[in-house]
Tab-separated table of C-alpha atoms in Angstrom:
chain	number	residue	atom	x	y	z
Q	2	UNK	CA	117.189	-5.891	87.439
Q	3	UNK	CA	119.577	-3.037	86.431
Q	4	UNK	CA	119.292	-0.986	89.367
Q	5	UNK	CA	119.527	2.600	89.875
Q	6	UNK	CA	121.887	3.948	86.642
Q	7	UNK	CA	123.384	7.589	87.215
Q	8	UNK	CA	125.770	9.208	84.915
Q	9	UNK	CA	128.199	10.612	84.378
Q	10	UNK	CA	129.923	8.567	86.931
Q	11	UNK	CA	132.802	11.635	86.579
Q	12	UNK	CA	132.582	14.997	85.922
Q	13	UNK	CA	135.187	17.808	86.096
Q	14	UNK	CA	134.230	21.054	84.495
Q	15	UNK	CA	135.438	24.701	85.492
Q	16	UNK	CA	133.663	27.141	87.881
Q	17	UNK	CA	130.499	28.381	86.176
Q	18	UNK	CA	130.038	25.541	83.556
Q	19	UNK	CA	126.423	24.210	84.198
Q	20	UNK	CA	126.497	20.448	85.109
Q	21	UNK	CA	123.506	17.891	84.528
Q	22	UNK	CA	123.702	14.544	86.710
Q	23	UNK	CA	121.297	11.901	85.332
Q	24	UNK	CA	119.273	9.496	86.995
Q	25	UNK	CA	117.372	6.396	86.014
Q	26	UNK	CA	115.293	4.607	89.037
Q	27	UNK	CA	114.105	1.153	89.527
Q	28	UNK	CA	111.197	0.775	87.510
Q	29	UNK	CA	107.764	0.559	89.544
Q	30	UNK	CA	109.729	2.905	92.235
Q	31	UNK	CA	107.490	5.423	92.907
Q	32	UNK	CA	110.106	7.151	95.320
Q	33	UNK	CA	113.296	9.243	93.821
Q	34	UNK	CA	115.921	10.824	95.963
Q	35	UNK	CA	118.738	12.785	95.278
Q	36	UNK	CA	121.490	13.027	97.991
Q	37	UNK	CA	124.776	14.868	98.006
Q	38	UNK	CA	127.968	12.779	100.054
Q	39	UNK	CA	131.240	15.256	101.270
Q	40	UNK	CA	133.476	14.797	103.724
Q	41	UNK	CA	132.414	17.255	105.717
Q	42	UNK	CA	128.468	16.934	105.441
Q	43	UNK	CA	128.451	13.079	105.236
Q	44	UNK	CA	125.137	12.203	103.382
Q	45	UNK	CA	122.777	15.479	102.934
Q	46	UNK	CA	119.173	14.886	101.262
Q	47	UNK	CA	119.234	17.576	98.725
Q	48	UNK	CA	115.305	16.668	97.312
Q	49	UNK	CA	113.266	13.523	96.877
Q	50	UNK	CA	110.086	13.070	94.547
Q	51	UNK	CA	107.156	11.026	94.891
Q	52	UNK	CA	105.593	9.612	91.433
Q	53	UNK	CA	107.118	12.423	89.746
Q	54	UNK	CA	106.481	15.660	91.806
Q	55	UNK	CA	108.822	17.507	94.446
Q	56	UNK	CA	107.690	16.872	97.962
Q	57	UNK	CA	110.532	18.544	99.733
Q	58	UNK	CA	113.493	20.645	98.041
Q	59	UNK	CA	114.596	22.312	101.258
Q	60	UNK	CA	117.955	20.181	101.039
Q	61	UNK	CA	118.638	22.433	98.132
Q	62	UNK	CA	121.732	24.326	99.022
Q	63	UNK	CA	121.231	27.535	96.315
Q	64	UNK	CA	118.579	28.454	93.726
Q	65	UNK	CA	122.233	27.375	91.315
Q	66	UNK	CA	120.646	23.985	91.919
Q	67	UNK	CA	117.624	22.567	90.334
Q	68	UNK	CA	116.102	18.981	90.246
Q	69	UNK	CA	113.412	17.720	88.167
Q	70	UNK	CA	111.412	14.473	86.963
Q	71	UNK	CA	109.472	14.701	83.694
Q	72	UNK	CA	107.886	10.924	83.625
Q	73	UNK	CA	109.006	7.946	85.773
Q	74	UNK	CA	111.826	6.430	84.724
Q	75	UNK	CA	114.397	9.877	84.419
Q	76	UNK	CA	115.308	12.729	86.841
Q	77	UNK	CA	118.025	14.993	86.351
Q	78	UNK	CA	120.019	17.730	88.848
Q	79	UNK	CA	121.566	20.446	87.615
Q	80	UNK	CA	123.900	22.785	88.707
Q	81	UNK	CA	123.990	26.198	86.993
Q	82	UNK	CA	126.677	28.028	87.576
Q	83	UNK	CA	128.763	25.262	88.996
Q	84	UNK	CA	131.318	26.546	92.148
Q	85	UNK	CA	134.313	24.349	93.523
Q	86	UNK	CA	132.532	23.794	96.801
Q	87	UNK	CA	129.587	21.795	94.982
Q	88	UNK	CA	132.090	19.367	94.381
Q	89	UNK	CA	130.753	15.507	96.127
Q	90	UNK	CA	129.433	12.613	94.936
Q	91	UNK	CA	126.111	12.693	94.216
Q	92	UNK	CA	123.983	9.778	94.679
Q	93	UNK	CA	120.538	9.353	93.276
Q	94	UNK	CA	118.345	6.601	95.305
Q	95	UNK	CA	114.983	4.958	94.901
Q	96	UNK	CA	112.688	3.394	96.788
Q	97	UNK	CA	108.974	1.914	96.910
Q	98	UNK	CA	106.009	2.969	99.102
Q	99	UNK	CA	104.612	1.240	101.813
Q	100	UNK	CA	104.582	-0.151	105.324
Q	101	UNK	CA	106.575	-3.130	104.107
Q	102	UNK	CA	110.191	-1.503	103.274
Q	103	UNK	CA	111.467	1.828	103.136
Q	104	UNK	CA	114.662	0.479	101.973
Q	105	UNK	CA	116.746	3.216	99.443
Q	106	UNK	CA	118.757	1.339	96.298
Q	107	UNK	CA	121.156	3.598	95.420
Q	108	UNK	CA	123.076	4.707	92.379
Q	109	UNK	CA	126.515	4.236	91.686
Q	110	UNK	CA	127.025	7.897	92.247
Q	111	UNK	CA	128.437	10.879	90.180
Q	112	UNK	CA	131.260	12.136	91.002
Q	113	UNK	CA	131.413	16.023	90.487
Q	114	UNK	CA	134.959	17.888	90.367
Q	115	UNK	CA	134.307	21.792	90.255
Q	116	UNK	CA	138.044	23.196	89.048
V	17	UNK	CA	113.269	17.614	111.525
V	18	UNK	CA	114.619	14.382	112.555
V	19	UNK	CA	118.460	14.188	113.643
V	20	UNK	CA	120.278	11.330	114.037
V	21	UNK	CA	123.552	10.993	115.896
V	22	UNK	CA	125.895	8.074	115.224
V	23	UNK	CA	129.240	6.952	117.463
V	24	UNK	CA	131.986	6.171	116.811
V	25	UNK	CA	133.318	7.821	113.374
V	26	UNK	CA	136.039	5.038	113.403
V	27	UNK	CA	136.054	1.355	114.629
V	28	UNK	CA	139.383	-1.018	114.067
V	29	UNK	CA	138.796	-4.384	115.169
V	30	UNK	CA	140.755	-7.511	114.969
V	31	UNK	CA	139.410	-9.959	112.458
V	32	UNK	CA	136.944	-12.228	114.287
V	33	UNK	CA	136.385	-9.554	117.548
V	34	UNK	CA	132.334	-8.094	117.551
V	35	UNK	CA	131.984	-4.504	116.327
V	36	UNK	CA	129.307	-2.097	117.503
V	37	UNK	CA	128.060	0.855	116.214
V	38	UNK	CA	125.369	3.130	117.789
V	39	UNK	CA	122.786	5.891	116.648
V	40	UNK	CA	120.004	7.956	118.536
V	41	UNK	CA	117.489	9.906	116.841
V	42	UNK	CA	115.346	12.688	117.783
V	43	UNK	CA	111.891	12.005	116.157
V	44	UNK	CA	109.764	9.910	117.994
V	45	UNK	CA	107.422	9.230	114.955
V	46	UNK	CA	110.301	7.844	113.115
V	47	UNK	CA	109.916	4.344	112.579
V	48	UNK	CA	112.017	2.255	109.876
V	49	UNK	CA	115.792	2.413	111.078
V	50	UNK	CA	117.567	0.682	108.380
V	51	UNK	CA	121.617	0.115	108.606
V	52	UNK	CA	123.753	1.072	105.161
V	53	UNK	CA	127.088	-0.586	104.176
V	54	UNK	CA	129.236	1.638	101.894
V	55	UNK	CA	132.382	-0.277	100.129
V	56	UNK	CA	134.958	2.103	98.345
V	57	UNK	CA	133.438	3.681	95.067
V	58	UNK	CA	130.044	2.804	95.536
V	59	UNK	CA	126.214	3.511	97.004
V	60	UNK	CA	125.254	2.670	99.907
V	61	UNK	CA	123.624	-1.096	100.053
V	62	UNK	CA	121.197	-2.278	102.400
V	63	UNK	CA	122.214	-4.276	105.307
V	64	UNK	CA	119.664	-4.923	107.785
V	65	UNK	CA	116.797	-2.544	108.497
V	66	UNK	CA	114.530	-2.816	112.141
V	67	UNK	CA	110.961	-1.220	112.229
V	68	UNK	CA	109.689	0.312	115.397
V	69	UNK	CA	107.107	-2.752	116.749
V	70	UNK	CA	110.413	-4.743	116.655
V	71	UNK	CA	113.319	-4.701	119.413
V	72	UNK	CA	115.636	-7.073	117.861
V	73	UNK	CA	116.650	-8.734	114.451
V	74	UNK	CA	119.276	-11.228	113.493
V	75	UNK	CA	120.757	-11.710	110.138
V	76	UNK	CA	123.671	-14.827	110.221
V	77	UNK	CA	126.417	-12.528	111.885
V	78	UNK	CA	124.624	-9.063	112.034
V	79	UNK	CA	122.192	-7.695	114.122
V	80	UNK	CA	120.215	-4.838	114.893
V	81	UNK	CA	118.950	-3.425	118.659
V	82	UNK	CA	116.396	-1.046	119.128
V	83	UNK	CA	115.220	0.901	122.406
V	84	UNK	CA	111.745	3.151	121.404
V	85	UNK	CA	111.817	4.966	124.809
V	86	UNK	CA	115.590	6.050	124.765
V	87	UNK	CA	115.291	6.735	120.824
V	88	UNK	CA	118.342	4.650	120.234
V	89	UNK	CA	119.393	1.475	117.870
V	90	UNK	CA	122.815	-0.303	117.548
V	91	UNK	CA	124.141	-2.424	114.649
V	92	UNK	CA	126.361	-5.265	116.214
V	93	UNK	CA	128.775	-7.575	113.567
V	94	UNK	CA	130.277	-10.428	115.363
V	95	UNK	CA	133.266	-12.700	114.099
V	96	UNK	CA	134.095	-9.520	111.537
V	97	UNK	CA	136.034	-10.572	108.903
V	98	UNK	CA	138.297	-8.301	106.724
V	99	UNK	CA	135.503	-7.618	103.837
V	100	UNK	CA	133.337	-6.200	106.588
V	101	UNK	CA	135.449	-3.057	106.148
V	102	UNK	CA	133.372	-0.202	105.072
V	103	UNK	CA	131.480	2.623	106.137
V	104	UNK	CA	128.023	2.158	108.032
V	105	UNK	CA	125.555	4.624	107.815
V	106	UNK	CA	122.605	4.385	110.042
V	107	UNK	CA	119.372	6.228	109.340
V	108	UNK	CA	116.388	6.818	110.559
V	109	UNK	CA	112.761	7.609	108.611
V	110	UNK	CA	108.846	7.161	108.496
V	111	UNK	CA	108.059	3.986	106.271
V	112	UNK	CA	109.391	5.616	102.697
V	113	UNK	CA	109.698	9.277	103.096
V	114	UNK	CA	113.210	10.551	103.475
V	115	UNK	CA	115.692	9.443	105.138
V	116	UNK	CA	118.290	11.011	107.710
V	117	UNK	CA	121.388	9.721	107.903
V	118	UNK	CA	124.266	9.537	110.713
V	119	UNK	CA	127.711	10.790	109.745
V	120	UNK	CA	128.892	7.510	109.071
V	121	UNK	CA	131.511	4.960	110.975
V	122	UNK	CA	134.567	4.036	109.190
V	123	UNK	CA	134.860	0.574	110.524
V	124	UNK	CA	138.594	-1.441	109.750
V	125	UNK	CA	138.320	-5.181	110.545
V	126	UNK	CA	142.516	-6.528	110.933
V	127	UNK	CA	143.401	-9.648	109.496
């Protein structure tokens, strides 16, 4: 089993480049999240899908940011205009419904350097 | 929303001393309380996890705690050794919707 693949695993662009982080869940996971890690704001939820649509975006710090999941297996973020206080790791997680586990398997993480 | 509070933000231990790390939570619906290890450069991995009809689980030298009425769990690691040094999240959550996380506790196990 792969896993949860993200890329880039780095990024630095300049202020107002647009960034795209990448995503590819477990497949069968019906569950995506993506979560945003700084120092300051530890781990923030920034939205999370379930099979494909957005059931809560209000972790979404600007309308700059924008998340979407066309089919099952691929979800990207973006970040359009990129700033130099989006810069975090970015983790993508995924997960499986049920009573049984709610367990998240997350990415490696993309780290995002905003110059 | 759910909150979740988690003490202390660094642990150092002496290799083979117990380490304890506690969270409360806000949301009494909340009901999967799983425990994250996070190693230098990487996600977050699954440690342990507790659901709510359960007060107590083992795993060889980790173990989880859970009190329902005071809204509080504790992740215990006994006889730490010096790969045990990471950062814990704990979290709280309803089966697989999303997940809160506490800030995180740098933990330092000395050899």
């Amino acid at each position: 089993d792969a896993g949860v693949i993200q890329s880039p695993r780095h990024e630095v662009t300049e202020m107002g480049q647009e960034v795209t982080l990448r995503c590819k869940p477990i497949s069968g996971h019906d569950y995506l999240f993506w979560y945003r890690q700084t120092m300051m704001r530890g781990l923030e939820l920034l939205i999370y899908f379930n099979n494909n649509v957005p059931i809560d975006d209000s972790g979404m710090p600007e309308d700059r940011f924008s998340a979407k999941m066309p089919n099952a297996s691929f979800s990207t973020l973006k970040i359009q205009p990129s700033e130099p206080r989006d810069s975090a790791v970015y983790f993508c997680a995924s997960s499986l419904a049920g009573v049984v586990t709610g367990e998240l398997f997350f990415g490696e993480g993309s780290r995002l350097t905003v110059l | 929303g759910e909150n979740v509070e988690q003490h202390p933000s660094t642990l150092s231990v002496q290799e083979g001393d117990s380490a304890v790390i506690k969270c409360t939570y806000s949301d009494s619906a909340s009901n999967y309380f799983p425990w994250y290890k996070q190693e230098l450069g990487k996600g977050p991995q699954l440690i342990i996890d507790i659901r709510s009809n359960v007060g107590e689980k083992k795993d060889q030298r980790i173990a989880v705690t859970l009190n329902k009425t005071a809204k509080h769990f504790s992740l215990h690691i006994t006889e730490t050794q010096p790969e045990d040094s990471a950062v814990y999240f704990c979290a709280a959550s309803r089966n697989a919707g999303k997940s809160t996380f506490g800030d995180g506790t740098t933990l330092t196990v000395k050899p």
